[in-house]
Amino acid sequence: MNIVGVKKLKTVVDKAIADVEITDVHTHLYASCFGDMLLWGVDELLTYHYLVAEVFRWVDIPYQQFWEMSKREQADLIWKVLFLENSPYSEACRGVLTVLNGLGLDVGSRDLSAYRRYFSEKTMEEYMDQVFELSRVKEVVMTNDPFDDNERKVWLESYKADPRFIAALRIDPLLNTWDQVWMKLKDWGYHVEEDLNGTTLEEIRRFLREWADRMQAVYMAVSLPPTFAFPENSSRAVIIEECVLPVCREFNIPLAMMIGAKKRVNPGLELAGDSLGKSSIETVEYMCANYPYNKFMVTMLSRENQHELSVVARKFRNLMIFGCWWFLNNPSLIDEMTRMRFELLGVSVIPQHSDARVLDQLIYKWAHSRRIIADVLFDKYKDLLEIGWKLEENEIRRDIEKLFSQNFWDFVKKKL
Ligand code: HDL
Ligand code: ZN
């Protein structure tokens, strides 16, 4: 028995967290066959939409003027304003520096040209291997949208599997803008009308089956507004009930609902212009209770939804909550949410995903989260040791493997 005493506990937990190979259950990364859809390098890091929102706190140029700049010019402006004229301690700015430091670059030099030279000497493929190695991420789940013309072309003509990149079928356009996309399905050969009649519903199910199969999708996903309601007299609710949930059951895959994103509150900021709102936990309760043979992965965007979501997860074994999503992916909130979840759910949760849009971000998003989750876990284990519980090192490693990978795969495979 390799019993861990309080003195050794921190070392054992930190080492186990450092060693665990992560399944990143939600990202916007792409395997190399998707070409330029995969973003990487220092200029992409600097123009990540989180930093775009922050730079506009300081600059008064028209939004359009910024969007007409080259990527390099945008990065130059962001570097000047957010890193040189102001200290870069926001999480998005700090993340850029964590990546550069992780790559062995001298962050103290503030030499953006040197950083650019470093990346200019890399190919995407070799850099991809380096990032997966440095971040100790085993595999990432992509966000795969068949309504994206560039992405659809790759799936239909040139897709090349890479085991590090797993597919998830993203269906926002189908659920949130049916009135605008039904004609696309019709163009693609599905016998649909705007009216959700029997034939249309069967053809939407065929569309979902064909893409879930083509992608070997491990779940279907959708981002939903704070106003999301179910049941509801809407095309979204009809398609969820008649098409999405039945096909998810057929494929035995979860539906991942990401609830609370308020789109384009400031359209001038484009992707950086989204905000959030508190959503209805009753909707999550209703779906878990009334569809016991469906599996739901849920993450909610509002801090105010987190406690009730953790409680609802205690009620339904077909619900797996995941990640500190988007505006919650900050140290203070990751700490608060992780403590709440570990206290209410024990090991049965997926504490984090990266949501990385730029490959390099795997380095910082996971370095930052590993630190915080390790500190919370240490506290929880210490509480146990202080009341006489005996902990073995392999039990600590078992728990951590579940939190960072196995809980996800067990839930995806779970038969209800
Ligand atoms: O809908 C989503 O998957 C969100 O994560 C959005 O992509 C958002 O823009 C984002 O990148 N958040 O981190
Ligand atoms: Zn996302």
Coordinates of C-alpha atoms and ligand atoms in Angstrom, one line a residue:
M1 CA 0.0 0.0 0.0
N2 CA 1.5 3.4 -1.0
I3 CA -0.2 5.5 1.6
V4 CA 0.2 9.3 1.2
G5 CA 0.8 11.3 4.3
V6 CA -0.1 15.1 4.7
K7 CA 3.6 16.0 4.2
K8 CA 3.8 14.3 0.8
L9 CA 0.2 15.1 -0.3
K10 CA 0.9 18.3 -2.2
T11 CA 3.9 16.7 -4.1
V12 CA 1.8 13.6 -5.0
V13 CA -1.2 15.7 -6.2
D14 CA 0.9 18.1 -8.2
K15 CA 2.8 15.3 -9.9
A16 CA -0.4 13.4 -10.7
I17 CA -2.0 16.5 -12.1
A18 CA 1.1 17.3 -14.1
D19 CA 1.3 13.8 -15.5
V20 CA -2.3 13.2 -16.5
E21 CA -2.9 13.1 -20.2
I22 CA -6.0 15.3 -20.9
T23 CA -9.1 14.7 -23.0
D24 CA -10.1 18.3 -23.9
V25 CA -13.9 17.9 -24.4
H26 CA -14.6 21.2 -26.2
T27 CA -12.3 23.2 -28.5
H28 CA -12.4 25.1 -31.8
L29 CA -9.2 23.4 -33.0
Y30 CA -8.9 21.4 -36.2
A31 CA -6.7 18.6 -37.5
S32 CA -4.2 19.6 -40.1
C33 CA -6.3 18.4 -43.0
F34 CA -8.5 21.4 -42.3
G35 CA -5.6 23.6 -43.3
D36 CA -5.9 27.3 -42.4
M37 CA -9.0 26.7 -40.3
L38 CA -6.5 25.7 -37.6
L39 CA -5.1 28.9 -36.1
W40 CA -1.6 28.9 -34.5
G41 CA 1.3 31.3 -33.8
V42 CA 1.8 34.6 -31.9
D43 CA -0.3 36.8 -34.2
E44 CA -3.3 34.5 -33.9
L45 CA -2.7 34.4 -30.1
L46 CA -2.7 38.2 -29.9
T47 CA -5.8 38.6 -32.1
Y48 CA -7.9 36.0 -30.2
H49 CA -11.3 37.6 -29.8
Y50 CA -10.9 37.9 -26.0
L51 CA -8.0 40.4 -26.6
V52 CA -10.0 42.2 -29.3
A53 CA -12.7 43.0 -26.8
E54 CA -10.1 44.2 -24.3
V55 CA -8.2 46.4 -26.7
F56 CA -11.4 48.2 -27.6
R57 CA -11.6 49.3 -24.0
W58 CA -8.7 51.6 -24.9
V59 CA -8.8 52.5 -28.6
D60 CA -11.5 54.7 -30.2
I61 CA -10.9 53.9 -33.9
P62 CA -14.0 52.7 -35.8
Y63 CA -14.5 49.0 -35.5
Q64 CA -14.4 48.6 -39.3
Q65 CA -10.9 50.3 -39.4
F66 CA -9.6 47.6 -37.1
W67 CA -11.2 44.8 -39.1
E68 CA -9.6 46.2 -42.3
M69 CA -6.1 46.0 -40.8
S70 CA -4.0 42.9 -41.5
K71 CA -3.7 40.3 -38.8
R72 CA -0.2 41.5 -38.1
E73 CA -1.3 45.1 -37.8
Q74 CA -4.1 44.1 -35.4
A75 CA -1.5 42.1 -33.4
D76 CA 0.8 45.1 -33.3
L77 CA -1.9 47.3 -31.9
I78 CA -3.0 44.8 -29.3
W79 CA 0.6 44.2 -28.2
K80 CA 1.2 48.0 -27.9
V81 CA -2.0 48.8 -26.0
L82 CA -2.5 45.7 -23.8
F83 CA 1.0 44.6 -23.1
L84 CA 3.2 47.8 -23.3
E85 CA 0.9 50.6 -22.4
N86 CA -0.9 48.6 -19.7
S87 CA 0.2 45.6 -17.7
P88 CA -1.0 42.3 -19.2
Y89 CA -2.5 40.7 -16.1
S90 CA -5.9 40.0 -17.6
E91 CA -6.3 36.2 -18.1
A92 CA -6.3 36.4 -21.9
C93 CA -3.2 38.6 -21.9
R94 CA -1.4 36.5 -19.3
G95 CA -2.2 33.4 -21.3
V96 CA -0.3 34.7 -24.3
L97 CA 2.8 35.2 -22.1
T98 CA 2.3 31.7 -20.5
V99 CA 2.5 30.2 -24.0
L100 CA 5.6 32.2 -25.0
N101 CA 7.3 31.3 -21.7
G102 CA 6.3 27.6 -22.1
L103 CA 8.0 27.6 -25.5
G104 CA 11.2 28.8 -23.8
L105 CA 11.0 32.3 -25.3
D106 CA 12.2 35.3 -23.2
V107 CA 8.9 37.1 -22.2
G108 CA 11.0 39.7 -20.3
S109 CA 12.5 40.9 -23.6
R110 CA 9.0 42.0 -24.9
D111 CA 10.6 41.4 -28.3
L112 CA 7.5 40.7 -30.5
S113 CA 9.8 40.4 -33.6
A114 CA 11.8 37.7 -32.0
Y115 CA 8.6 35.8 -31.1
R116 CA 7.4 36.1 -34.7
R117 CA 10.8 34.8 -36.0
Y118 CA 10.5 31.8 -33.7
F119 CA 7.1 30.8 -35.3
S120 CA 8.2 31.6 -38.8
E121 CA 10.8 28.8 -38.5
K122 CA 8.1 26.2 -37.6
T123 CA 5.8 24.1 -39.8
M124 CA 2.3 23.5 -38.5
E125 CA 2.7 19.8 -38.2
E126 CA 5.9 20.0 -36.1
Y127 CA 4.5 22.8 -34.0
M128 CA 1.3 20.7 -33.4
D129 CA 3.4 17.9 -32.0
Q130 CA 5.3 20.3 -29.8
V131 CA 2.1 21.9 -28.4
F132 CA 0.5 18.5 -27.6
E133 CA 3.7 17.4 -25.9
L134 CA 4.1 20.6 -23.9
S135 CA 0.4 20.8 -22.8
R136 CA 0.2 17.0 -22.1
V137 CA -3.2 17.0 -23.9
K138 CA -3.9 13.5 -25.3
E139 CA -6.8 14.5 -27.6
V140 CA -9.1 17.4 -28.3
V141 CA -12.8 17.4 -29.4
M142 CA -13.3 19.8 -32.3
T143 CA -16.4 21.9 -33.1
N144 CA -17.5 20.6 -36.5
D145 CA -20.1 22.6 -38.3
P146 CA -21.4 21.0 -41.5
F147 CA -23.0 24.4 -42.3
D148 CA -19.6 26.0 -42.6
D149 CA -18.8 25.8 -46.4
N150 CA -15.0 25.4 -45.9
E151 CA -15.4 22.7 -43.3
R152 CA -18.1 20.8 -45.2
K153 CA -15.7 20.7 -48.3
V154 CA -13.0 19.0 -46.2
W155 CA -15.3 16.4 -44.8
L156 CA -16.7 15.6 -48.3
E157 CA -13.4 15.7 -50.2
S158 CA -10.2 15.6 -48.2
Y159 CA -10.7 14.7 -44.5
K160 CA -7.7 12.8 -43.0
A161 CA -8.2 11.4 -39.5
D162 CA -5.7 12.3 -36.8
P163 CA -6.5 10.4 -33.5
R164 CA -5.7 13.5 -31.5
F165 CA -8.7 15.3 -33.1
I166 CA -12.1 13.9 -32.3
A167 CA -15.3 15.2 -34.0
A168 CA -18.4 16.7 -32.4
L169 CA -21.4 17.6 -34.6
R170 CA -22.2 21.2 -34.0
I171 CA -25.8 22.1 -35.0
D172 CA -26.4 25.8 -34.0
P173 CA -27.7 26.8 -37.5
L174 CA -30.1 23.9 -37.5
L175 CA -31.6 24.7 -34.1
N176 CA -31.2 28.5 -33.9
T177 CA -31.8 29.7 -37.4
W178 CA -33.9 27.0 -39.1
D179 CA -35.7 29.6 -41.2
Q180 CA -32.4 30.6 -42.8
V181 CA -30.8 27.2 -43.3
W182 CA -33.7 24.9 -44.4
M183 CA -32.9 25.9 -48.0
K184 CA -29.3 24.8 -47.6
L185 CA -30.5 21.3 -46.6
K186 CA -32.8 21.3 -49.6
D187 CA -29.8 22.3 -51.9
W188 CA -27.8 19.4 -50.4
G189 CA -30.5 16.9 -51.4
Y190 CA -32.7 16.6 -48.3
H191 CA -36.4 16.8 -49.0
V192 CA -37.2 19.5 -46.5
E193 CA -39.5 22.5 -46.4
E194 CA -39.6 25.3 -43.9
D195 CA -42.7 23.7 -42.5
L196 CA -41.6 21.0 -40.1
N197 CA -43.9 18.4 -41.5
G198 CA -43.3 14.6 -41.3
T199 CA -41.1 14.4 -44.4
T200 CA -39.0 17.4 -43.3
L201 CA -38.5 15.9 -39.8
E202 CA -37.5 12.5 -41.3
E203 CA -35.1 14.3 -43.6
I204 CA -33.5 16.3 -40.8
R205 CA -33.0 13.0 -38.9
R206 CA -31.3 11.7 -42.1
F207 CA -29.1 14.7 -42.2
L208 CA -28.1 14.2 -38.6
R209 CA -27.5 10.5 -39.0
E210 CA -25.3 11.0 -42.1
W211 CA -23.2 13.7 -40.5
A212 CA -22.9 12.0 -37.1
D213 CA -21.7 8.9 -39.0
R214 CA -19.4 10.7 -41.4
M215 CA -17.7 12.5 -38.5
Q216 CA -17.9 9.6 -36.1
A217 CA -19.1 12.4 -33.8
V218 CA -18.8 11.6 -30.1
Y219 CA -21.6 14.1 -29.3
M220 CA -23.9 16.6 -30.9
A221 CA -23.4 20.2 -29.6
V222 CA -25.3 23.5 -29.6
S223 CA -24.8 26.9 -28.1
L224 CA -28.1 28.3 -26.8
P225 CA -29.3 31.7 -25.7
P226 CA -30.2 32.6 -22.1
T227 CA -33.8 32.5 -23.2
F228 CA -33.6 28.9 -24.3
A229 CA -36.8 27.1 -23.2
F230 CA -38.0 23.5 -23.7
P231 CA -40.7 22.5 -24.2
E232 CA -41.6 25.5 -26.3
N233 CA -43.7 26.3 -29.4
S234 CA -40.7 26.9 -31.7
S235 CA -38.9 25.2 -34.5
R236 CA -35.9 24.7 -32.2
A237 CA -37.9 22.7 -29.7
V238 CA -39.6 20.6 -32.4
I239 CA -36.3 19.8 -34.1
I240 CA -34.7 18.9 -30.7
E241 CA -37.6 16.7 -29.7
E242 CA -38.4 15.0 -33.1
C243 CA -34.9 14.9 -34.6
V244 CA -31.9 15.6 -32.3
L245 CA -32.9 13.6 -29.2
P246 CA -34.0 10.5 -31.2
V247 CA -30.8 10.4 -33.3
C248 CA -28.6 10.9 -30.3
R249 CA -30.4 7.9 -28.7
E250 CA -29.9 5.9 -31.9
F251 CA -26.1 6.7 -31.9
N252 CA -26.0 6.5 -28.0
I253 CA -24.2 9.9 -28.0
P254 CA -24.8 12.9 -25.7
L255 CA -26.3 16.2 -26.6
A256 CA -24.0 18.9 -25.3
M257 CA -26.0 22.1 -24.5
M258 CA -23.9 25.2 -23.9
I259 CA -26.5 27.6 -22.5
G260 CA -26.4 31.3 -21.9
A261 CA -24.6 32.9 -24.8
K262 CA -26.1 36.2 -25.9
K263 CA -25.0 36.8 -29.5
R264 CA -23.6 40.0 -30.9
V265 CA -24.6 42.5 -28.1
N266 CA -22.1 44.7 -29.8
P267 CA -22.0 43.6 -33.5
G268 CA -19.0 45.9 -34.3
L269 CA -16.8 43.5 -32.2
E270 CA -17.9 40.5 -34.3
L271 CA -16.9 37.3 -32.5
A272 CA -15.8 39.4 -29.6
G273 CA -19.2 41.0 -29.3
D274 CA -21.1 38.2 -27.6
S275 CA -22.2 38.5 -24.0
L276 CA -24.1 36.2 -21.5
G277 CA -27.3 36.0 -19.5
K278 CA -28.7 33.9 -16.7
S279 CA -30.6 30.9 -18.1
S280 CA -33.4 28.7 -17.0
I281 CA -32.2 25.7 -14.9
E282 CA -35.8 24.4 -15.2
T283 CA -35.1 23.7 -18.8
V284 CA -32.2 21.4 -17.9
E285 CA -34.2 19.7 -15.2
Y286 CA -37.1 19.1 -17.6
M287 CA -35.0 17.6 -20.4
C288 CA -33.0 15.3 -18.0
A289 CA -36.2 14.2 -16.3
N290 CA -38.3 13.7 -19.4
Y291 CA -35.6 12.1 -21.6
P292 CA -34.0 9.6 -19.3
Y293 CA -32.6 7.6 -22.2
N294 CA -30.8 10.6 -23.6
K295 CA -27.4 11.8 -22.2
F296 CA -26.9 15.5 -21.7
M297 CA -23.5 17.3 -21.3
V298 CA -24.3 20.8 -20.0
T299 CA -22.2 23.9 -19.4
M300 CA -23.8 27.2 -18.6
L301 CA -22.2 30.6 -19.2
S302 CA -23.6 32.6 -16.2
R303 CA -21.8 32.4 -12.8
E304 CA -25.3 32.6 -11.3
N305 CA -26.3 29.3 -12.9
Q306 CA -23.4 27.3 -11.5
H307 CA -24.7 26.3 -8.1
E308 CA -28.1 25.2 -9.3
L309 CA -26.5 23.3 -12.2
S310 CA -24.3 21.4 -9.8
V311 CA -27.4 20.5 -7.7
V312 CA -29.3 19.4 -10.8
A313 CA -26.4 17.1 -11.7
R314 CA -26.9 15.4 -8.3
K315 CA -30.4 14.5 -9.4
F316 CA -29.8 13.1 -12.9
R317 CA -27.3 10.4 -13.9
N318 CA -27.9 11.3 -17.5
L319 CA -26.4 14.7 -16.9
M320 CA -22.7 15.4 -17.0
I321 CA -21.7 19.0 -16.3
F322 CA -18.4 20.2 -17.8
G323 CA -16.0 23.1 -18.0
C324 CA -15.6 26.7 -16.8
W325 CA -16.9 28.1 -20.1
W326 CA -15.7 31.3 -21.8
F327 CA -16.2 34.3 -19.3
L328 CA -15.9 31.7 -16.5
N329 CA -12.5 30.5 -17.6
N330 CA -10.7 32.8 -15.1
P331 CA -8.7 31.8 -12.0
S332 CA -11.1 33.2 -9.5
L333 CA -14.2 31.6 -11.1
I334 CA -12.5 28.3 -11.9
D335 CA -11.5 28.0 -8.2
E336 CA -15.0 28.9 -7.0
M337 CA -16.8 26.5 -9.4
T338 CA -14.4 23.6 -8.9
R339 CA -14.7 23.8 -5.1
M340 CA -18.5 23.9 -5.5
R341 CA -18.6 21.0 -7.9
F342 CA -16.1 18.8 -5.9
E343 CA -18.2 19.4 -2.7
L344 CA -21.5 18.6 -4.4
L345 CA -20.4 16.0 -7.0
G346 CA -17.2 14.5 -5.8
V347 CA -15.3 12.9 -8.7
S348 CA -18.3 12.8 -11.1
V349 CA -17.8 15.9 -13.1
I350 CA -15.7 17.2 -16.0
P351 CA -14.1 20.2 -14.3
Q352 CA -12.6 21.9 -17.3
H353 CA -12.3 22.2 -21.1
S354 CA -10.1 24.7 -22.9
D355 CA -12.4 26.1 -25.6
A356 CA -9.1 26.8 -27.4
R357 CA -9.4 28.6 -30.7
V358 CA -5.7 28.9 -31.3
L359 CA -3.6 25.7 -31.1
D360 CA -1.0 27.3 -28.8
Q361 CA -3.7 28.1 -26.2
L362 CA -3.7 24.4 -25.1
I363 CA -0.4 25.3 -23.4
Y364 CA -1.8 28.1 -21.2
K365 CA -5.4 27.1 -20.7
W366 CA -4.3 23.8 -19.3
A367 CA -1.3 25.1 -17.4
H368 CA -3.5 27.6 -15.6
S369 CA -6.4 25.2 -14.9
R370 CA -4.1 22.3 -13.7
R371 CA -2.7 24.6 -11.1
I372 CA -6.1 25.6 -9.7
I373 CA -7.6 22.2 -9.8
A374 CA -4.6 20.7 -8.1
D375 CA -4.9 23.3 -5.3
V376 CA -8.6 22.5 -4.8
L377 CA -8.0 18.7 -4.9
F378 CA -5.2 19.1 -2.3
D379 CA -7.6 20.8 0.1
K380 CA -10.2 18.2 -0.4
Y381 CA -7.8 15.3 0.1
K382 CA -6.2 17.1 3.2
D383 CA -9.7 17.3 4.8
L384 CA -9.9 13.5 4.4
L385 CA -6.5 12.8 5.9
E386 CA -7.2 15.0 8.9
I387 CA -10.1 12.8 9.9
G388 CA -8.1 9.6 9.6
W389 CA -8.9 8.5 6.0
K390 CA -6.0 6.6 4.4
L391 CA -5.2 7.6 0.8
E392 CA -3.1 5.7 -1.7
E393 CA -1.2 7.4 -4.4
N394 CA -2.9 5.2 -7.1
E395 CA -6.3 6.3 -5.8
I396 CA -5.3 10.0 -6.3
R397 CA -4.1 9.1 -9.8
R398 CA -7.4 7.2 -10.4
D399 CA -9.5 10.2 -9.4
I400 CA -7.5 12.5 -11.6
E401 CA -7.6 10.2 -14.6
K402 CA -11.4 10.3 -14.3
L403 CA -11.6 14.1 -13.9
F404 CA -9.4 14.8 -16.9
S405 CA -10.4 12.1 -19.3
Q406 CA -12.2 8.9 -18.2
N407 CA -15.4 10.6 -17.0
F408 CA -15.9 11.9 -20.5
W409 CA -15.4 8.6 -22.3
D410 CA -17.4 6.6 -19.7
F411 CA -20.3 9.1 -20.2
V412 CA -20.1 9.0 -24.0
K413 CA -20.2 5.2 -23.9
K414 CA -22.7 4.9 -21.0
K415 CA -25.8 2.9 -22.0
L416 CA -29.0 4.1 -20.3
Ligands
HDL1 O1 -20.2 28.7 -28.8 C1 -19.0 28.3 -28.4 O2 -18.5 27.2 -28.6 C2 -18.2 29.4 -27.6 O3 -17.1 28.8 -27.0 C3 -17.8 30.5 -28.6 O4 -17.1 29.8 -29.7 C4 -17.0 31.6 -28.0 O5 -16.7 32.6 -29.1 C5 -15.7 31.2 -27.5 O6 -14.7 30.9 -28.2 N1 -15.6 31.1 -26.1 O7 -14.5 30.7 -25.5
ZN2 ZN -16.6 27.0 -27.7

